[in-house]
Amino acid sequence: MLLRPPPPAVAAHPVLAVVLALCSAFLYALAAALQRLAAGRTGDRRHDGRSFFGALVRQPVWWGGVGSMAAGATIHVVALGLGSVTLVQPIGVLALVLALPLDARFERRVVTRAEWAAAAVLVAGLGGLLALAPHHPGGVPAPPAGLVGTVVVAAVVLAALVATSARLRAGSRAVCRAAGAGLCAGTTSGLVRPVLHGLHRGPLDPGLVTAGVAVLVLPILGLLLLQTAYRDGGLDAGLATQTTIDPVVAGTIGIAVLGERFTGGPGGAALAAGCAVVTVAGLIWLIRSGPGSTGGTGGAVTPRAAAAGPTSC
């Protein structure tokens, strides 16, 4: 009896992956601006979680944001199937830059020079990461133990973030929950490619099943956490934190579990680390320059909300 050879792996197309990732970033930016707008219309930020989410689902603009996020996520999954995690994921940071003019238009304000300068620093760091990222994914299938371990670690860290956020005030709570949303997004992105390739090649194993369940559940948890982050901290704190954590988590999974490496060996990894520092510096600058900061002019978080204690959600 002859054994059938396994089907070939999905072919990599780095250029197409980048184009799709850019489209996904725009849709994510539109989703963030619409969802933040909806969260700002819910009124008192201190009411309980059930009332908050009930107010959200009654707004068509929020459902428009959800639809845009779903479309962006679908395109992002296709991009991850065509390129490496460390190539595709950093492009998602552009969602924050693209969300700036969208949010400013919805809020009828002008994007400041400081915001654009911070965005330029962010893009410079991102460009370095893209130049050093591998254009082809690792050729070794992810081990089942690595996939299960990734899900377990993500679940433990996420539970710790949610528990900690319940004891924080509004601004810090927003950052903490946005970090949880970034963890959900980054873990999902890191696991999508091995799940797609595992389903393509077969057979199913415990690692693939665990990762598949995580890919279905984590985006929902991330969506809920991000809404509360927008409510408590506005677009700047919520989206900036989420887009910082997301590629860091996904890149860590790509290197530690999927066998991806930066171009240039250890030297390239050091340069990538430097570019990551520049990217994070740009993000922090952007947070502090935005309208939700203490130096802004139209804060997303009112003084009363900033002084508020923990809420039920």
PDB file of C-alpha atoms in Angstrom:
ATOM      1  CA  MET A   1       0.000   0.000   0.000  1.00  0.00           C
ATOM      2  CA  LEU A   2       1.444   3.307  -1.049  1.00  0.00           C
ATOM      3  CA  LEU A   3       1.332   6.221   1.347  1.00  0.00           C
ATOM      4  CA  ARG A   4       0.039   9.480  -0.061  1.00  0.00           C
ATOM      5  CA  PRO A   5       2.524  12.346   0.298  1.00  0.00           C
ATOM      6  CA  PRO A   6       1.345  15.308   2.383  1.00  0.00           C
ATOM      7  CA  PRO A   7      -0.065  18.229   0.381  1.00  0.00           C
ATOM      8  CA  PRO A   8       2.404  21.008  -0.315  1.00  0.00           C
ATOM      9  CA  ALA A   9       2.600  23.956   2.031  1.00  0.00           C
ATOM     10  CA  VAL A  10       0.810  27.160   1.147  1.00  0.00           C
ATOM     11  CA  ALA A  11       3.129  29.195  -1.078  1.00  0.00           C
ATOM     12  CA  ALA A  12       4.600  32.389   0.381  1.00  0.00           C
ATOM     13  CA  HIS A  13       3.994  35.707  -1.422  1.00  0.00           C
ATOM     14  CA  PRO A  14       5.729  38.454   0.609  1.00  0.00           C
ATOM     15  CA  VAL A  15       4.711  41.400  -1.596  1.00  0.00           C
ATOM     16  CA  LEU A  16       1.053  40.390  -1.679  1.00  0.00           C
ATOM     17  CA  ALA A  17       1.186  39.787   2.071  1.00  0.00           C
ATOM     18  CA  VAL A  18       2.402  43.363   2.645  1.00  0.00           C
ATOM     19  CA  VAL A  19      -0.304  44.831   0.370  1.00  0.00           C
ATOM     20  CA  LEU A  20      -3.017  42.887   2.177  1.00  0.00           C
ATOM     21  CA  ALA A  21      -1.583  43.876   5.557  1.00  0.00           C
ATOM     22  CA  LEU A  22      -1.796  47.553   4.543  1.00  0.00           C
ATOM     23  CA  CYS A  23      -5.454  47.117   3.565  1.00  0.00           C
ATOM     24  CA  SER A  24      -6.089  45.380   6.865  1.00  0.00           C
ATOM     25  CA  ALA A  25      -4.405  48.229   8.781  1.00  0.00           C
ATOM     26  CA  PHE A  26      -6.725  50.784   7.164  1.00  0.00           C
ATOM     27  CA  LEU A  27      -9.807  48.736   8.047  1.00  0.00           C
ATOM     28  CA  TYR A  28      -8.560  48.333  11.619  1.00  0.00           C
ATOM     29  CA  ALA A  29      -8.017  52.107  11.813  1.00  0.00           C
ATOM     30  CA  LEU A  30     -11.558  52.783  10.595  1.00  0.00           C
ATOM     31  CA  ALA A  31     -12.892  50.242  13.092  1.00  0.00           C
ATOM     32  CA  ALA A  32     -10.980  51.861  15.950  1.00  0.00           C
ATOM     33  CA  ALA A  33     -12.242  55.361  15.115  1.00  0.00           C
ATOM     34  CA  LEU A  34     -15.857  54.189  14.822  1.00  0.00           C
ATOM     35  CA  GLN A  35     -15.740  52.118  18.005  1.00  0.00           C
ATOM     36  CA  ARG A  36     -14.113  54.919  19.981  1.00  0.00           C
ATOM     37  CA  LEU A  37     -16.785  57.298  18.712  1.00  0.00           C
ATOM     38  CA  ALA A  38     -19.489  54.878  19.833  1.00  0.00           C
ATOM     39  CA  ALA A  39     -17.860  54.384  23.240  1.00  0.00           C
ATOM     40  CA  GLY A  40     -17.742  58.151  23.725  1.00  0.00           C
ATOM     41  CA  ARG A  41     -21.491  58.363  23.113  1.00  0.00           C
ATOM     42  CA  THR A  42     -22.414  55.954  25.905  1.00  0.00           C
ATOM     43  CA  GLY A  43     -22.413  58.744  28.492  1.00  0.00           C
ATOM     44  CA  ASP A  44     -21.177  58.133  32.033  1.00  0.00           C
ATOM     45  CA  ARG A  45     -18.068  55.930  31.952  1.00  0.00           C
ATOM     46  CA  ARG A  46     -18.708  54.658  35.468  1.00  0.00           C
ATOM     47  CA  HIS A  47     -21.860  52.645  34.766  1.00  0.00           C
ATOM     48  CA  ASP A  48     -21.725  48.869  34.892  1.00  0.00           C
ATOM     49  CA  GLY A  49     -20.498  46.732  32.045  1.00  0.00           C
ATOM     50  CA  ARG A  50     -23.918  45.412  31.051  1.00  0.00           C
ATOM     51  CA  SER A  51     -25.279  48.937  30.557  1.00  0.00           C
ATOM     52  CA  PHE A  52     -22.147  49.965  28.676  1.00  0.00           C
ATOM     53  CA  PHE A  53     -22.250  47.110  26.169  1.00  0.00           C
ATOM     54  CA  GLY A  54     -26.031  47.446  25.897  1.00  0.00           C
ATOM     55  CA  ALA A  55     -25.547  51.067  24.871  1.00  0.00           C
ATOM     56  CA  LEU A  56     -22.902  50.048  22.339  1.00  0.00           C
ATOM     57  CA  VAL A  57     -24.974  47.416  20.530  1.00  0.00           C
ATOM     58  CA  ARG A  58     -27.810  49.918  20.036  1.00  0.00           C
ATOM     59  CA  GLN A  59     -25.551  52.190  17.955  1.00  0.00           C
ATOM     60  CA  PRO A  60     -25.235  51.521  14.191  1.00  0.00           C
ATOM     61  CA  VAL A  61     -21.850  53.275  14.186  1.00  0.00           C
ATOM     62  CA  TRP A  62     -20.502  50.624  16.582  1.00  0.00           C
ATOM     63  CA  TRP A  63     -21.701  47.816  14.328  1.00  0.00           C
ATOM     64  CA  GLY A  64     -19.996  49.593  11.449  1.00  0.00           C
ATOM     65  CA  GLY A  65     -16.777  49.432  13.464  1.00  0.00           C
ATOM     66  CA  VAL A  66     -17.302  45.743  14.180  1.00  0.00           C
ATOM     67  CA  GLY A  67     -17.899  45.059  10.496  1.00  0.00           C
ATOM     68  CA  SER A  68     -14.763  46.955   9.539  1.00  0.00           C
ATOM     69  CA  MET A  69     -12.782  45.036  12.165  1.00  0.00           C
ATOM     70  CA  ALA A  70     -14.120  41.703  10.888  1.00  0.00           C
ATOM     71  CA  ALA A  71     -13.164  42.580   7.313  1.00  0.00           C
ATOM     72  CA  GLY A  72      -9.709  43.707   8.450  1.00  0.00           C
ATOM     73  CA  ALA A  73      -9.225  40.524  10.456  1.00  0.00           C
ATOM     74  CA  THR A  74     -10.187  38.360   7.471  1.00  0.00           C
ATOM     75  CA  ILE A  75      -7.695  40.123   5.198  1.00  0.00           C
ATOM     76  CA  HIS A  76      -5.070  39.957   7.957  1.00  0.00           C
ATOM     77  CA  VAL A  77      -5.499  36.183   8.220  1.00  0.00           C
ATOM     78  CA  VAL A  78      -4.940  35.841   4.469  1.00  0.00           C
ATOM     79  CA  ALA A  79      -1.831  38.021   4.736  1.00  0.00           C
ATOM     80  CA  LEU A  80      -0.474  35.824   7.537  1.00  0.00           C
ATOM     81  CA  GLY A  81      -1.051  32.789   5.333  1.00  0.00           C
ATOM     82  CA  LEU A  82       1.100  34.340   2.597  1.00  0.00           C
ATOM     83  CA  GLY A  83       3.938  35.874   4.646  1.00  0.00           C
ATOM     84  CA  SER A  84       5.826  35.466   7.889  1.00  0.00           C
ATOM     85  CA  VAL A  85       4.448  36.780  11.179  1.00  0.00           C
ATOM     86  CA  THR A  86       7.465  39.047  11.665  1.00  0.00           C
ATOM     87  CA  LEU A  87       6.882  40.591   8.212  1.00  0.00           C
ATOM     88  CA  VAL A  88       3.104  41.082   8.368  1.00  0.00           C
ATOM     89  CA  GLN A  89       2.513  41.965  12.004  1.00  0.00           C
ATOM     90  CA  PRO A  90       4.533  45.227  12.305  1.00  0.00           C
ATOM     91  CA  ILE A  91       2.443  46.746   9.512  1.00  0.00           C
ATOM     92  CA  GLY A  92      -0.535  46.650  11.862  1.00  0.00           C
ATOM     93  CA  VAL A  93       1.069  49.498  13.833  1.00  0.00           C
ATOM     94  CA  LEU A  94       0.131  51.775  10.923  1.00  0.00           C
ATOM     95  CA  ALA A  95      -3.491  51.435  12.027  1.00  0.00           C
ATOM     96  CA  LEU A  96      -2.762  53.971  14.753  1.00  0.00           C
ATOM     97  CA  VAL A  97      -1.294  56.458  12.254  1.00  0.00           C
ATOM     98  CA  LEU A  98      -4.220  55.974   9.877  1.00  0.00           C
ATOM     99  CA  ALA A  99      -6.711  56.311  12.727  1.00  0.00           C
ATOM    100  CA  LEU A 100      -5.433  59.799  13.606  1.00  0.00           C
ATOM    101  CA  PRO A 101      -7.052  61.700  10.695  1.00  0.00           C
ATOM    102  CA  LEU A 102     -10.158  59.502  10.851  1.00  0.00           C
ATOM    103  CA  ASP A 103     -10.673  60.154  14.563  1.00  0.00           C
ATOM    104  CA  ALA A 104      -9.917  63.852  14.082  1.00  0.00           C
ATOM    105  CA  ARG A 105     -12.569  64.081  11.374  1.00  0.00           C
ATOM    106  CA  PHE A 106     -15.184  62.330  13.504  1.00  0.00           C
ATOM    107  CA  GLU A 107     -14.315  64.560  16.480  1.00  0.00           C
ATOM    108  CA  ARG A 108     -14.071  67.701  14.290  1.00  0.00           C
ATOM    109  CA  ARG A 109     -10.591  68.590  15.465  1.00  0.00           C
ATOM    110  CA  VAL A 110      -7.193  69.110  13.809  1.00  0.00           C
ATOM    111  CA  VAL A 111      -4.313  66.646  14.128  1.00  0.00           C
ATOM    112  CA  THR A 112      -1.459  68.536  15.838  1.00  0.00           C
ATOM    113  CA  ARG A 113       2.116  68.808  14.585  1.00  0.00           C
ATOM    114  CA  ALA A 114       3.299  66.849  17.601  1.00  0.00           C
ATOM    115  CA  GLU A 115       0.988  63.982  16.667  1.00  0.00           C
ATOM    116  CA  TRP A 116       2.266  63.902  13.085  1.00  0.00           C
ATOM    117  CA  ALA A 117       5.905  64.100  14.273  1.00  0.00           C
ATOM    118  CA  ALA A 118       5.335  61.204  16.649  1.00  0.00           C
ATOM    119  CA  ALA A 119       3.682  59.269  13.835  1.00  0.00           C
ATOM    120  CA  ALA A 120       6.759  59.890  11.635  1.00  0.00           C
ATOM    121  CA  VAL A 121       9.038  58.446  14.332  1.00  0.00           C
ATOM    122  CA  LEU A 122       6.755  55.448  14.583  1.00  0.00           C
ATOM    123  CA  VAL A 123       6.834  54.850  10.828  1.00  0.00           C
ATOM    124  CA  ALA A 124      10.643  55.143  10.795  1.00  0.00           C
ATOM    125  CA  GLY A 125      10.957  52.408  13.398  1.00  0.00           C
ATOM    126  CA  LEU A 126       8.410  50.296  11.559  1.00  0.00           C
ATOM    127  CA  GLY A 127      10.319  50.661   8.288  1.00  0.00           C
ATOM    128  CA  GLY A 128      13.461  49.317   9.945  1.00  0.00           C
ATOM    129  CA  LEU A 129      11.584  46.323  11.277  1.00  0.00           C
ATOM    130  CA  LEU A 130      10.150  45.583   7.840  1.00  0.00           C
ATOM    131  CA  ALA A 131      13.582  45.784   6.213  1.00  0.00           C
ATOM    132  CA  LEU A 132      15.006  43.282   8.687  1.00  0.00           C
ATOM    133  CA  ALA A 133      12.031  40.934   8.876  1.00  0.00           C
ATOM    134  CA  PRO A 134      12.315  37.567   7.083  1.00  0.00           C
ATOM    135  CA  HIS A 135      10.333  37.527   3.851  1.00  0.00           C
ATOM    136  CA  HIS A 136       9.595  33.836   4.154  1.00  0.00           C
ATOM    137  CA  PRO A 137       8.186  31.937   7.128  1.00  0.00           C
ATOM    138  CA  GLY A 138      10.104  29.266   9.003  1.00  0.00           C
ATOM    139  CA  GLY A 139      10.094  25.928   7.254  1.00  0.00           C
ATOM    140  CA  VAL A 140       9.713  23.751  10.373  1.00  0.00           C
ATOM    141  CA  PRO A 141       6.117  22.984  11.500  1.00  0.00           C
ATOM    142  CA  ALA A 142       5.276  24.297  14.955  1.00  0.00           C
ATOM    143  CA  PRO A 143       5.537  21.557  17.611  1.00  0.00           C
ATOM    144  CA  PRO A 144       2.232  20.695  19.367  1.00  0.00           C
ATOM    145  CA  ALA A 145       3.795  21.343  22.777  1.00  0.00           C
ATOM    146  CA  GLY A 146       4.844  24.814  21.641  1.00  0.00           C
ATOM    147  CA  LEU A 147       1.314  25.660  20.503  1.00  0.00           C
ATOM    148  CA  VAL A 148      -0.274  24.424  23.734  1.00  0.00           C
ATOM    149  CA  GLY A 149       2.331  26.248  25.816  1.00  0.00           C
ATOM    150  CA  THR A 150       1.692  29.474  23.897  1.00  0.00           C
ATOM    151  CA  VAL A 151      -2.049  29.302  24.607  1.00  0.00           C
ATOM    152  CA  VAL A 152      -1.530  28.492  28.296  1.00  0.00           C
ATOM    153  CA  VAL A 153       0.934  31.360  28.829  1.00  0.00           C
ATOM    154  CA  ALA A 154      -1.361  33.783  26.981  1.00  0.00           C
ATOM    155  CA  ALA A 155      -4.350  32.710  29.098  1.00  0.00           C
ATOM    156  CA  VAL A 156      -2.449  33.157  32.372  1.00  0.00           C
ATOM    157  CA  VAL A 157      -1.101  36.594  31.431  1.00  0.00           C
ATOM    158  CA  LEU A 158      -4.512  37.709  30.155  1.00  0.00           C
ATOM    159  CA  ALA A 159      -6.218  36.646  33.393  1.00  0.00           C
ATOM    160  CA  ALA A 160      -3.594  38.556  35.397  1.00  0.00           C
ATOM    161  CA  LEU A 161      -4.106  41.710  33.303  1.00  0.00           C
ATOM    162  CA  VAL A 162      -7.891  41.598  33.676  1.00  0.00           C
ATOM    163  CA  ALA A 163      -7.671  40.980  37.437  1.00  0.00           C
ATOM    164  CA  THR A 164      -5.180  43.823  37.852  1.00  0.00           C
ATOM    165  CA  SER A 165      -7.237  46.259  35.761  1.00  0.00           C
ATOM    166  CA  ALA A 166     -10.239  45.819  38.057  1.00  0.00           C
ATOM    167  CA  ARG A 167      -8.293  47.551  40.848  1.00  0.00           C
ATOM    168  CA  LEU A 168      -6.990  50.485  38.783  1.00  0.00           C
ATOM    169  CA  ARG A 169      -8.339  53.936  38.006  1.00  0.00           C
ATOM    170  CA  ALA A 170      -9.731  54.841  34.600  1.00  0.00           C
ATOM    171  CA  GLY A 171      -6.553  55.861  32.738  1.00  0.00           C
ATOM    172  CA  SER A 172      -4.416  52.988  34.013  1.00  0.00           C
ATOM    173  CA  ARG A 173      -7.315  50.578  33.596  1.00  0.00           C
ATOM    174  CA  ALA A 174      -7.591  51.565  29.928  1.00  0.00           C
ATOM    175  CA  VAL A 175      -3.898  50.858  29.306  1.00  0.00           C
ATOM    176  CA  CYS A 176      -4.061  47.533  31.146  1.00  0.00           C
ATOM    177  CA  ARG A 177      -7.102  46.303  29.250  1.00  0.00           C
ATOM    178  CA  ALA A 178      -5.739  47.548  25.938  1.00  0.00           C
ATOM    179  CA  ALA A 179      -2.602  45.524  26.704  1.00  0.00           C
ATOM    180  CA  GLY A 180      -4.868  42.516  27.199  1.00  0.00           C
ATOM    181  CA  ALA A 181      -6.515  43.219  23.847  1.00  0.00           C
ATOM    182  CA  GLY A 182      -3.070  43.453  22.247  1.00  0.00           C
ATOM    183  CA  LEU A 183      -2.127  40.128  23.831  1.00  0.00           C
ATOM    184  CA  CYS A 184      -5.257  38.540  22.349  1.00  0.00           C
ATOM    185  CA  ALA A 185      -4.564  39.999  18.898  1.00  0.00           C
ATOM    186  CA  GLY A 186      -0.870  39.119  18.905  1.00  0.00           C
ATOM    187  CA  THR A 187      -1.449  35.562  20.093  1.00  0.00           C
ATOM    188  CA  THR A 188      -4.141  35.071  17.458  1.00  0.00           C
ATOM    189  CA  SER A 189      -1.849  36.371  14.708  1.00  0.00           C
ATOM    190  CA  GLY A 190       1.009  34.184  15.884  1.00  0.00           C
ATOM    191  CA  LEU A 191      -1.169  31.066  15.842  1.00  0.00           C
ATOM    192  CA  VAL A 192      -3.091  31.651  12.606  1.00  0.00           C
ATOM    193  CA  ARG A 193      -0.389  30.405  10.221  1.00  0.00           C
ATOM    194  CA  PRO A 194       0.337  27.091  12.005  1.00  0.00           C
ATOM    195  CA  VAL A 195      -3.411  26.473  12.304  1.00  0.00           C
ATOM    196  CA  LEU A 196      -3.995  27.120   8.593  1.00  0.00           C
ATOM    197  CA  HIS A 197      -1.067  24.948   7.582  1.00  0.00           C
ATOM    198  CA  GLY A 198      -2.060  22.241  10.062  1.00  0.00           C
ATOM    199  CA  LEU A 199      -5.567  22.075   8.640  1.00  0.00           C
ATOM    200  CA  HIS A 200      -4.085  22.010   5.143  1.00  0.00           C
ATOM    201  CA  ARG A 201      -1.669  19.196   5.851  1.00  0.00           C
ATOM    202  CA  GLY A 202      -3.467  17.215   8.564  1.00  0.00           C
ATOM    203  CA  PRO A 203      -3.898  15.227  10.704  1.00  0.00           C
ATOM    204  CA  LEU A 204      -5.239  17.077  13.757  1.00  0.00           C
ATOM    205  CA  ASP A 205      -3.221  16.934  16.980  1.00  0.00           C
ATOM    206  CA  PRO A 206      -3.782  18.421  20.479  1.00  0.00           C
ATOM    207  CA  GLY A 207      -1.600  21.433  19.724  1.00  0.00           C
ATOM    208  CA  LEU A 208      -3.502  22.260  16.541  1.00  0.00           C
ATOM    209  CA  VAL A 209      -6.898  21.858  18.229  1.00  0.00           C
ATOM    210  CA  THR A 210      -5.853  24.034  21.189  1.00  0.00           C
ATOM    211  CA  ALA A 211      -4.467  26.731  18.897  1.00  0.00           C
ATOM    212  CA  GLY A 212      -7.600  26.583  16.724  1.00  0.00           C
ATOM    213  CA  VAL A 213      -9.880  27.163  19.707  1.00  0.00           C
ATOM    214  CA  ALA A 214      -7.677  30.050  20.828  1.00  0.00           C
ATOM    215  CA  VAL A 215      -7.837  31.635  17.364  1.00  0.00           C
ATOM    216  CA  LEU A 216     -11.642  31.605  17.593  1.00  0.00           C
ATOM    217  CA  VAL A 217     -12.015  32.781  21.208  1.00  0.00           C
ATOM    218  CA  LEU A 218      -9.228  35.345  21.695  1.00  0.00           C
ATOM    219  CA  PRO A 219     -10.472  37.874  19.080  1.00  0.00           C
ATOM    220  CA  ILE A 220     -13.825  38.084  20.881  1.00  0.00           C
ATOM    221  CA  LEU A 221     -12.170  38.659  24.246  1.00  0.00           C
ATOM    222  CA  GLY A 222      -9.866  41.250  22.686  1.00  0.00           C
ATOM    223  CA  LEU A 223     -12.815  43.096  21.148  1.00  0.00           C
ATOM    224  CA  LEU A 224     -14.602  43.361  24.509  1.00  0.00           C
ATOM    225  CA  LEU A 225     -11.474  44.525  26.336  1.00  0.00           C
ATOM    226  CA  LEU A 226     -10.713  47.138  23.698  1.00  0.00           C
ATOM    227  CA  GLN A 227     -14.185  48.676  24.002  1.00  0.00           C
ATOM    228  CA  THR A 228     -13.707  49.278  27.720  1.00  0.00           C
ATOM    229  CA  ALA A 229     -10.246  50.711  26.993  1.00  0.00           C
ATOM    230  CA  TYR A 230     -11.780  53.192  24.538  1.00  0.00           C
ATOM    231  CA  ARG A 231     -14.387  54.089  27.142  1.00  0.00           C
ATOM    232  CA  ASP A 232     -11.854  54.778  29.892  1.00  0.00           C
ATOM    233  CA  GLY A 233      -8.880  56.158  27.920  1.00  0.00           C
ATOM    234  CA  GLY A 234      -9.986  57.199  24.449  1.00  0.00           C
ATOM    235  CA  LEU A 235      -8.338  56.290  21.153  1.00  0.00           C
ATOM    236  CA  ASP A 236      -4.778  57.292  22.099  1.00  0.00           C
ATOM    237  CA  ALA A 237      -4.294  55.118  25.182  1.00  0.00           C
ATOM    238  CA  GLY A 238      -6.421  52.239  23.902  1.00  0.00           C
ATOM    239  CA  LEU A 239      -5.270  51.822  20.314  1.00  0.00           C
ATOM    240  CA  ALA A 240      -1.647  52.875  20.919  1.00  0.00           C
ATOM    241  CA  THR A 241      -1.186  50.302  23.684  1.00  0.00           C
ATOM    242  CA  GLN A 242      -2.952  47.596  21.732  1.00  0.00           C
ATOM    243  CA  THR A 243      -0.894  48.190  18.588  1.00  0.00           C
ATOM    244  CA  THR A 244       2.325  48.155  20.601  1.00  0.00           C
ATOM    245  CA  ILE A 245       1.676  44.866  22.390  1.00  0.00           C
ATOM    246  CA  ASP A 246       0.173  43.116  19.356  1.00  0.00           C
ATOM    247  CA  PRO A 247       3.294  42.883  17.116  1.00  0.00           C
ATOM    248  CA  VAL A 248       5.579  42.260  20.090  1.00  0.00           C
ATOM    249  CA  VAL A 249       3.559  39.202  21.134  1.00  0.00           C
ATOM    250  CA  ALA A 250       3.152  37.937  17.566  1.00  0.00           C
ATOM    251  CA  GLY A 251       6.852  38.444  16.798  1.00  0.00           C
ATOM    252  CA  THR A 252       7.841  36.604  19.973  1.00  0.00           C
ATOM    253  CA  ILE A 253       5.675  33.642  18.958  1.00  0.00           C
ATOM    254  CA  GLY A 254       7.094  33.726  15.440  1.00  0.00           C
ATOM    255  CA  ILE A 255      10.681  33.585  16.732  1.00  0.00           C
ATOM    256  CA  ALA A 256      10.245  31.311  19.767  1.00  0.00           C
ATOM    257  CA  VAL A 257       7.673  28.842  18.395  1.00  0.00           C
ATOM    258  CA  LEU A 258       7.613  29.087  14.594  1.00  0.00           C
ATOM    259  CA  GLY A 259      11.370  29.290  14.024  1.00  0.00           C
ATOM    260  CA  GLU A 260      11.415  32.674  12.263  1.00  0.00           C
ATOM    261  CA  ARG A 261      14.613  34.723  12.367  1.00  0.00           C
ATOM    262  CA  PHE A 262      15.523  38.303  11.520  1.00  0.00           C
ATOM    263  CA  THR A 263      17.800  38.961   8.555  1.00  0.00           C
ATOM    264  CA  GLY A 264      21.500  39.280   9.433  1.00  0.00           C
ATOM    265  CA  GLY A 265      21.693  36.873  12.371  1.00  0.00           C
ATOM    266  CA  PRO A 266      22.487  38.319  15.831  1.00  0.00           C
ATOM    267  CA  GLY A 267      23.475  41.681  14.328  1.00  0.00           C
ATOM    268  CA  GLY A 268      20.170  41.915  12.514  1.00  0.00           C
ATOM    269  CA  ALA A 269      18.331  40.984  15.690  1.00  0.00           C
ATOM    270  CA  ALA A 270      20.136  43.799  17.536  1.00  0.00           C
ATOM    271  CA  LEU A 271      19.175  46.289  14.814  1.00  0.00           C
ATOM    272  CA  ALA A 272      15.599  45.024  14.965  1.00  0.00           C
ATOM    273  CA  ALA A 273      15.585  45.599  18.712  1.00  0.00           C
ATOM    274  CA  GLY A 274      16.776  49.171  18.122  1.00  0.00           C
ATOM    275  CA  CYS A 275      14.034  49.743  15.562  1.00  0.00           C
ATOM    276  CA  ALA A 276      11.507  48.333  18.026  1.00  0.00           C
ATOM    277  CA  VAL A 277      12.680  50.854  20.626  1.00  0.00           C
ATOM    278  CA  VAL A 278      12.222  53.690  18.107  1.00  0.00           C
ATOM    279  CA  THR A 279       8.733  52.389  17.278  1.00  0.00           C
ATOM    280  CA  VAL A 280       7.721  52.211  20.932  1.00  0.00           C
ATOM    281  CA  ALA A 281       9.164  55.711  21.548  1.00  0.00           C
ATOM    282  CA  GLY A 282       7.023  57.038  18.700  1.00  0.00           C
ATOM    283  CA  LEU A 283       3.954  55.358  20.140  1.00  0.00           C
ATOM    284  CA  ILE A 284       4.554  56.806  23.616  1.00  0.00           C
ATOM    285  CA  TRP A 285       5.106  60.252  22.124  1.00  0.00           C
ATOM    286  CA  LEU A 286       1.896  59.876  20.156  1.00  0.00           C
ATOM    287  CA  ILE A 287      -0.047  58.963  23.300  1.00  0.00           C
ATOM    288  CA  ARG A 288       1.280  62.003  25.137  1.00  0.00           C
ATOM    289  CA  SER A 289       0.638  64.310  22.175  1.00  0.00           C
ATOM    290  CA  GLY A 290      -2.938  63.190  21.628  1.00  0.00           C
ATOM    291  CA  PRO A 291      -6.117  64.854  22.862  1.00  0.00           C
ATOM    292  CA  GLY A 292      -6.504  62.271  25.610  1.00  0.00           C
ATOM    293  CA  SER A 293      -3.260  63.330  27.316  1.00  0.00           C
ATOM    294  CA  THR A 294      -2.880  65.944  30.010  1.00  0.00           C
ATOM    295  CA  GLY A 295      -1.313  68.267  27.461  1.00  0.00           C
ATOM    296  CA  GLY A 296      -4.080  67.822  24.897  1.00  0.00           C
ATOM    297  CA  THR A 297      -7.009  70.072  24.271  1.00  0.00           C
ATOM    298  CA  GLY A 298      -9.987  67.822  23.967  1.00  0.00           C
ATOM    299  CA  GLY A 299      -9.312  64.986  26.338  1.00  0.00           C
ATOM    300  CA  ALA A 300     -11.108  61.759  25.792  1.00  0.00           C
ATOM    301  CA  VAL A 301     -11.090  61.188  29.539  1.00  0.00           C
ATOM    302  CA  THR A 302     -12.710  63.827  31.685  1.00  0.00           C
ATOM    303  CA  PRO A 303     -11.194  64.809  35.042  1.00  0.00           C
ATOM    304  CA  ARG A 304     -14.059  63.104  36.829  1.00  0.00           C
ATOM    305  CA  ALA A 305     -13.535  59.896  34.868  1.00  0.00           C
ATOM    306  CA  ALA A 306      -9.775  60.051  35.359  1.00  0.00           C
ATOM    307  CA  ALA A 307     -10.271  60.269  39.113  1.00  0.00           C
ATOM    308  CA  ALA A 308     -12.829  57.503  39.168  1.00  0.00           C
ATOM    309  CA  GLY A 309     -12.073  54.317  40.985  1.00  0.00           C
ATOM    310  CA  PRO A 310     -12.510  50.767  39.684  1.00  0.00           C
ATOM    311  CA  THR A 311     -15.766  49.892  37.943  1.00  0.00           C
ATOM    312  CA  SER A 312     -17.599  46.631  37.584  1.00  0.00           C
ATOM    313  CA  CYS A 313     -16.333  46.217  34.054  1.00  0.00           C
TER     314      CYS A 313
END
